[in-house]
Amino acid sequence: MSDSSPAAASASPACAPHRRALQRQTKRLATLPEAPWLHQEAARRLAAKLAPIRLQPKDWIDWSAFLGAGAELVQAQYPQAQRWVVEPSGELAQRSQAQLAQNAQRDWRKLWRREVPQAHVEPVPADAPWRRDGSDGAQMLWANMTLHASADLPGLMRRWYEHLAIDGFLMCSGLGPDTARELRAVYAALGWPLPTIDFIDMHDLGDELVQAGFADPVMDMERLTLTWETPEALLAELRTWGGNVAQGRFAGLRTPRWRARLLETLRERLMRPDGRLGLTVELVYGHAIKPTPRIKVEAEARVSLQDMKRMIRQGDKPG
């Protein structure tokens, strides 16, 4: 039996996930019949934060669309906007492509014109379709439950930045550091390697967004307590969230005796007064804007034609 626990990622190199393990987990998650319940719930809560935003995107990028579970929620908010799908792996892209084809069949106009959208695989080339007609990017990038699922979160944020238009905005979320704290305590008490790596803190998320070039980051977090009737049910649901991708995790298979000990310890340590087993989940949300680039004037300043056109359109001046 493998060591099952939530997948995690952090900006700290020492706590970063093992890239190959993350790829294996991503491939497995692509076989799920639908996005995990927790991802759907996080999408609902992230979508509720769109209401105060005045900008109405013409194009938006659905990053890690299948597991992100936000398509219907965002399309309800922006029914006229064009959705572009990006997936972190070929397996997830196939899942999303099948869904896009089904949607096109329901829309006879797209079927007649054979305008079936494509699910793009990360990394996305510079000439991505949302840059058509000279556009410098999409007006929104939606990345639900992605912050804990990347081996290079700073690099991922830089790519998000590149695919957004000036004044476009990012909506992202992921698991926070209090997630599965009870499970980590169980593993520590038994002397086992921790079952997750460190999830990114809300304040660290803001710092990472600024480092990637974003402006006016707004972070938020909330804690949920989920409960299960049995430890078997708890572990089964955690497996839909991902698996242990931490550096230094136990490399081999666990024995039935090990699993029995884990189940018994979970019953002892996680049992609540109502007879159910409880586990904390922390959801971290981020929102930020891609600002107009500022050109610093020196003795000799070079400005690209694209940046100059952008400044003229927006009335900007070199700073």
Short mmCIF file of C-alpha atoms in Angstrom, two decimals:
data_model
loop_
_atom_site.label_atom_id
_atom_site.label_comp_id
_atom_site.label_asym_id
_atom_site.label_seq_id
_atom_site.Cartn_x
_atom_site.Cartn_y
_atom_site.Cartn_z
CA MET A 1 0.00 0.00 0.00
CA SER A 2 1.46 3.36 -0.96
CA ASP A 3 1.79 6.25 1.50
CA SER A 4 -1.31 8.31 0.62
CA SER A 5 -1.61 11.98 1.52
CA PRO A 6 -2.42 15.33 -0.13
CA ALA A 7 -0.08 16.59 -2.83
CA ALA A 8 1.65 19.80 -1.84
CA ALA A 9 4.04 22.47 -3.06
CA SER A 10 5.74 25.48 -1.58
CA ALA A 11 7.99 28.28 -2.67
CA SER A 12 10.72 26.90 -0.39
CA PRO A 13 13.18 24.71 -2.38
CA ALA A 14 13.68 22.42 0.60
CA CYS A 15 9.95 21.75 0.71
CA ALA A 16 9.36 21.52 -3.03
CA PRO A 17 7.67 18.43 -4.42
CA HIS A 18 9.54 15.72 -6.25
CA ARG A 19 8.91 16.46 -9.92
CA ARG A 20 8.59 12.85 -11.08
CA ALA A 21 6.29 11.95 -8.19
CA LEU A 22 4.14 14.95 -9.03
CA GLN A 23 3.92 13.80 -12.64
CA ARG A 24 2.80 10.34 -11.54
CA GLN A 25 0.12 11.79 -9.29
CA THR A 26 -1.10 14.12 -12.04
CA LYS A 27 -1.41 11.17 -14.40
CA ARG A 28 -3.42 9.25 -11.81
CA LEU A 29 -5.71 12.19 -11.03
CA ALA A 30 -6.54 12.44 -14.75
CA THR A 31 -8.39 9.13 -14.40
CA LEU A 32 -10.84 10.45 -11.79
CA PRO A 33 -14.48 10.49 -12.96
CA GLU A 34 -14.73 14.16 -11.96
CA ALA A 35 -12.80 16.83 -10.12
CA PRO A 36 -12.46 16.18 -6.36
CA TRP A 37 -15.21 17.55 -4.15
CA LEU A 38 -12.73 19.82 -2.35
CA HIS A 39 -11.62 21.35 -5.65
CA GLN A 40 -15.22 21.99 -6.61
CA GLU A 41 -15.87 23.66 -3.25
CA ALA A 42 -12.74 25.82 -3.56
CA ALA A 43 -13.85 26.84 -7.06
CA ARG A 44 -17.24 27.91 -5.73
CA ARG A 45 -15.61 30.04 -3.04
CA LEU A 46 -13.06 31.54 -5.44
CA ALA A 47 -15.77 32.35 -7.99
CA ALA A 48 -17.69 34.28 -5.32
CA LYS A 49 -14.74 36.70 -5.21
CA LEU A 50 -15.30 37.71 -8.86
CA ALA A 51 -18.43 39.76 -8.12
CA PRO A 52 -16.68 43.00 -6.98
CA ILE A 53 -14.29 43.02 -9.97
CA ARG A 54 -15.36 45.54 -12.59
CA LEU A 55 -13.28 44.31 -15.51
CA GLN A 56 -15.26 42.13 -17.92
CA PRO A 57 -12.76 39.81 -19.64
CA LYS A 58 -13.01 39.13 -23.36
CA ASP A 59 -10.71 36.15 -22.98
CA TRP A 60 -9.87 34.10 -19.91
CA ILE A 61 -7.48 31.21 -19.38
CA ASP A 62 -8.67 28.20 -17.40
CA TRP A 63 -5.37 26.87 -16.04
CA SER A 64 -5.49 23.23 -14.91
CA ALA A 65 -9.10 23.21 -15.98
CA PHE A 66 -10.21 19.63 -15.21
CA LEU A 67 -9.02 19.55 -11.60
CA GLY A 68 -9.80 23.24 -11.15
CA ALA A 69 -13.53 22.63 -11.68
CA GLY A 70 -14.32 26.28 -12.38
CA ALA A 71 -15.55 26.36 -15.99
CA GLU A 72 -19.29 26.63 -15.35
CA LEU A 73 -18.87 29.03 -12.44
CA VAL A 74 -16.67 31.48 -14.38
CA GLN A 75 -18.73 31.20 -17.56
CA ALA A 76 -21.83 32.07 -15.55
CA GLN A 77 -20.07 35.25 -14.40
CA TYR A 78 -18.69 36.10 -17.86
CA PRO A 79 -21.02 34.45 -20.40
CA GLN A 80 -19.62 36.39 -23.37
CA ALA A 81 -15.95 35.72 -22.64
CA GLN A 82 -13.87 33.24 -24.63
CA ARG A 83 -12.47 30.43 -22.49
CA TRP A 84 -9.03 28.98 -23.23
CA VAL A 85 -7.98 25.74 -21.53
CA VAL A 86 -4.45 24.96 -20.35
CA GLU A 87 -3.52 21.69 -18.65
CA PRO A 88 -0.27 20.72 -16.90
CA SER A 89 -0.07 17.29 -18.59
CA GLY A 90 -1.11 15.48 -21.75
CA GLU A 91 -3.39 13.15 -19.80
CA LEU A 92 -5.34 16.04 -18.30
CA ALA A 93 -5.42 17.77 -21.68
CA GLN A 94 -7.10 14.70 -23.18
CA ARG A 95 -9.77 14.82 -20.47
CA SER A 96 -10.43 18.50 -21.10
CA GLN A 97 -10.36 18.05 -24.88
CA ALA A 98 -13.08 15.41 -24.67
CA GLN A 99 -15.20 17.77 -22.58
CA LEU A 100 -14.65 20.63 -25.03
CA ALA A 101 -15.76 18.40 -27.91
CA GLN A 102 -18.92 17.45 -26.03
CA ASN A 103 -19.70 21.11 -25.39
CA ALA A 104 -19.17 21.91 -29.07
CA GLN A 105 -21.63 19.18 -30.07
CA ARG A 106 -24.25 20.78 -27.82
CA ASP A 107 -23.60 24.13 -29.54
CA TRP A 108 -24.71 23.49 -33.14
CA ARG A 109 -23.12 26.76 -34.31
CA LYS A 110 -19.66 25.64 -33.26
CA LEU A 111 -20.25 22.18 -34.66
CA TRP A 112 -21.38 23.62 -37.98
CA ARG A 113 -18.35 25.91 -38.15
CA ARG A 114 -16.12 23.18 -36.68
CA GLU A 115 -14.93 25.67 -34.07
CA VAL A 116 -13.95 23.11 -31.46
CA PRO A 117 -11.65 24.74 -28.87
CA GLN A 118 -8.37 23.07 -28.01
CA ALA A 119 -6.93 22.09 -24.63
CA HIS A 120 -3.36 23.36 -24.59
CA VAL A 121 -0.61 21.62 -22.68
CA GLU A 122 1.79 23.55 -20.47
CA PRO A 123 4.25 25.08 -21.31
CA VAL A 124 2.15 27.14 -23.72
CA PRO A 125 3.99 28.69 -26.70
CA ALA A 126 4.34 32.45 -27.03
CA ASP A 127 1.96 32.50 -30.02
CA ALA A 128 -0.95 31.09 -28.01
CA PRO A 129 -4.38 31.70 -29.59
CA TRP A 130 -5.43 34.25 -26.97
CA ARG A 131 -2.73 36.52 -28.42
CA ARG A 132 -4.57 36.67 -31.74
CA ASP A 133 -5.05 39.97 -33.56
CA GLY A 134 -2.03 41.46 -31.83
CA SER A 135 -3.41 41.03 -28.31
CA ASP A 136 -0.79 40.85 -25.60
CA GLY A 137 -2.70 38.27 -23.55
CA ALA A 138 -5.93 37.34 -21.84
CA GLN A 139 -7.77 39.62 -19.43
CA MET A 140 -8.07 36.96 -16.72
CA LEU A 141 -6.24 33.81 -15.71
CA TRP A 142 -8.09 31.40 -13.42
CA ALA A 143 -5.93 28.84 -11.58
CA ASN A 144 -7.99 27.09 -8.92
CA MET A 145 -6.22 24.62 -6.56
CA THR A 146 -2.92 24.93 -8.41
CA LEU A 147 -0.63 26.52 -5.80
CA HIS A 148 0.16 23.15 -4.20
CA ALA A 149 0.54 21.26 -7.49
CA SER A 150 3.65 22.72 -9.09
CA ALA A 151 7.30 21.77 -8.70
CA ASP A 152 8.28 25.36 -9.55
CA LEU A 153 5.68 27.76 -8.21
CA PRO A 154 7.71 30.97 -8.83
CA GLY A 155 8.29 29.87 -12.43
CA LEU A 156 4.61 29.06 -12.83
CA MET A 157 3.63 32.51 -11.62
CA ARG A 158 5.98 34.10 -14.13
CA ARG A 159 4.28 32.14 -16.89
CA TRP A 160 0.88 33.29 -15.64
CA TYR A 161 2.19 36.85 -15.80
CA GLU A 162 3.37 36.39 -19.40
CA HIS A 163 -0.01 35.14 -20.60
CA LEU A 164 -1.99 38.04 -19.13
CA ALA A 165 -2.68 41.33 -20.86
CA ILE A 166 -1.80 44.60 -19.18
CA ASP A 167 -4.40 45.29 -16.46
CA GLY A 168 -5.50 41.67 -16.68
CA PHE A 169 -5.97 39.88 -13.39
CA LEU A 170 -5.12 36.56 -11.80
CA MET A 171 -7.40 34.44 -9.60
CA CYS A 172 -5.61 31.53 -7.91
CA SER A 173 -6.00 29.22 -4.93
CA GLY A 174 -4.46 26.24 -3.22
CA LEU A 175 -3.96 24.44 0.06
CA GLY A 176 -2.56 26.40 3.00
CA PRO A 177 -0.12 25.34 5.76
CA ASP A 178 -2.76 24.18 8.27
CA THR A 179 -4.05 21.56 5.84
CA ALA A 180 -3.85 18.03 7.30
CA ARG A 181 -2.08 19.28 10.42
CA GLU A 182 -3.69 16.47 12.42
CA LEU A 183 -2.36 13.88 9.98
CA ARG A 184 1.14 15.37 10.13
CA ALA A 185 0.98 15.18 13.92
CA VAL A 186 0.10 11.48 13.69
CA TYR A 187 3.05 10.77 11.41
CA ALA A 188 5.41 12.75 13.65
CA ALA A 189 4.23 10.87 16.75
CA LEU A 190 4.90 7.54 15.02
CA GLY A 191 8.35 8.65 13.86
CA TRP A 192 7.43 8.48 10.18
CA PRO A 193 8.47 11.00 7.48
CA LEU A 194 5.86 13.73 7.19
CA PRO A 195 3.08 12.91 4.71
CA THR A 196 3.05 16.35 3.06
CA ILE A 197 5.47 19.11 2.31
CA ASP A 198 4.83 22.64 3.52
CA PHE A 199 1.92 24.33 1.79
CA ILE A 200 2.39 27.98 0.87
CA ASP A 201 1.42 30.57 3.49
CA MET A 202 -0.91 33.41 2.55
CA HIS A 203 1.77 36.05 3.15
CA ASP A 204 4.41 34.13 1.21
CA LEU A 205 1.93 33.92 -1.66
CA GLY A 206 1.75 37.71 -1.79
CA ASP A 207 5.53 37.98 -1.85
CA GLU A 208 5.78 35.45 -4.66
CA LEU A 209 3.19 37.29 -6.74
CA VAL A 210 5.11 40.56 -6.41
CA GLN A 211 8.37 38.82 -7.31
CA ALA A 212 6.69 37.47 -10.46
CA GLY A 213 5.77 41.05 -11.50
CA PHE A 214 2.18 41.29 -10.30
CA ALA A 215 0.82 44.34 -8.50
CA ASP A 216 -1.78 44.95 -5.79
CA PRO A 217 -1.92 41.37 -4.53
CA VAL A 218 -4.88 40.54 -2.31
CA MET A 219 -4.71 37.35 -0.26
CA ASP A 220 -7.32 35.58 1.78
CA MET A 221 -7.62 32.28 3.61
CA GLU A 222 -10.19 30.20 5.43
CA ARG A 223 -10.10 26.97 7.39
CA LEU A 224 -12.56 24.13 6.96
CA THR A 225 -13.05 21.08 9.14
CA LEU A 226 -13.96 17.99 7.15
CA THR A 227 -15.19 14.82 8.85
CA TRP A 228 -15.47 11.15 7.89
CA GLU A 229 -17.08 8.12 9.45
CA THR A 230 -14.02 5.88 9.12
CA PRO A 231 -10.25 6.27 8.60
CA GLU A 232 -10.61 4.26 5.38
CA ALA A 233 -13.02 6.85 4.00
CA LEU A 234 -10.69 9.65 5.09
CA LEU A 235 -7.68 8.17 3.30
CA ALA A 236 -9.75 7.39 0.20
CA GLU A 237 -10.84 11.01 -0.16
CA LEU A 238 -7.34 12.34 0.51
CA ARG A 239 -6.15 10.17 -2.35
CA THR A 240 -8.45 12.07 -4.72
CA TRP A 241 -6.65 15.27 -3.73
CA GLY A 242 -3.26 13.85 -4.69
CA GLY A 243 -0.47 11.83 -3.11
CA ASN A 244 2.71 12.31 -1.14
CA VAL A 245 5.14 14.04 -3.50
CA ALA A 246 7.52 15.35 -0.83
CA GLN A 247 11.28 15.06 -1.17
CA GLY A 248 12.51 12.38 1.24
CA ARG A 249 9.20 10.55 1.43
CA PHE A 250 9.24 6.79 1.98
CA ALA A 251 10.35 5.38 -1.36
CA GLY A 252 8.90 1.87 -1.21
CA LEU A 253 5.55 0.22 -0.68
CA ARG A 254 4.00 0.03 2.77
CA THR A 255 2.92 -3.27 4.31
CA PRO A 256 -0.59 -4.29 5.44
CA ARG A 257 0.72 -4.19 9.02
CA TRP A 258 1.81 -0.57 8.53
CA ARG A 259 -1.59 0.36 7.11
CA ALA A 260 -3.38 -1.32 10.01
CA ARG A 261 -1.31 0.67 12.47
CA LEU A 262 -2.07 3.89 10.60
CA LEU A 263 -5.82 3.21 10.60
CA GLU A 264 -5.84 2.42 14.31
CA THR A 265 -3.84 5.55 15.15
CA LEU A 266 -6.17 7.70 13.08
CA ARG A 267 -9.12 6.32 15.03
CA GLU A 268 -7.41 7.16 18.29
CA ARG A 269 -6.04 10.61 17.42
CA LEU A 270 -8.62 12.10 15.03
CA MET A 271 -11.88 10.95 16.65
CA ARG A 272 -14.21 13.83 17.55
CA PRO A 273 -16.90 13.89 20.26
CA ASP A 274 -19.52 13.15 17.59
CA GLY A 275 -17.74 9.91 16.69
CA ARG A 276 -16.40 11.15 13.35
CA LEU A 277 -12.79 11.71 12.33
CA GLY A 278 -11.89 15.34 11.68
CA LEU A 279 -9.21 16.96 9.55
CA THR A 280 -8.39 20.63 8.99
CA VAL A 281 -8.19 22.06 5.48
CA GLU A 282 -6.85 25.56 4.87
CA LEU A 283 -7.71 27.21 1.57
CA VAL A 284 -5.53 30.10 0.40
CA TYR A 285 -6.73 32.52 -2.27
CA GLY A 286 -4.79 35.07 -4.30
CA HIS A 287 -5.80 37.92 -6.61
CA ALA A 288 -3.37 40.24 -8.41
CA ILE A 289 -3.14 42.51 -11.45
CA LYS A 290 -0.58 42.70 -14.23
CA PRO A 291 0.46 46.37 -14.15
CA THR A 292 1.56 48.63 -16.97
CA PRO A 293 5.34 48.30 -17.35
CA ARG A 294 7.33 51.30 -16.23
CA ILE A 295 10.29 52.30 -18.38
CA LYS A 296 13.17 53.74 -16.37
CA VAL A 297 14.83 56.68 -18.12
CA GLU A 298 18.64 56.71 -18.02
CA ALA A 299 21.30 58.43 -20.10
CA GLU A 300 20.28 56.07 -22.87
CA ALA A 301 16.92 54.31 -22.68
CA ARG A 302 15.74 51.68 -25.12
CA VAL A 303 12.04 51.00 -25.44
CA SER A 304 10.64 48.22 -27.60
CA LEU A 305 8.07 49.14 -30.23
CA GLN A 306 5.49 46.96 -28.48
CA ASP A 307 6.05 48.70 -25.11
CA MET A 308 5.94 52.14 -26.79
CA LYS A 309 2.61 51.36 -28.46
CA ARG A 310 1.29 50.10 -25.14
CA MET A 311 2.30 53.30 -23.33
CA ILE A 312 0.74 55.47 -26.04
CA ARG A 313 -2.54 53.57 -25.85
CA GLN A 314 -2.69 53.87 -22.06
CA GLY A 315 -1.29 57.36 -21.71
CA ASP A 316 1.73 56.14 -19.75
CA LYS A 317 5.07 57.88 -19.50
CA PRO A 318 8.56 56.63 -18.78
CA GLY A 319 9.18 56.79 -15.00
#
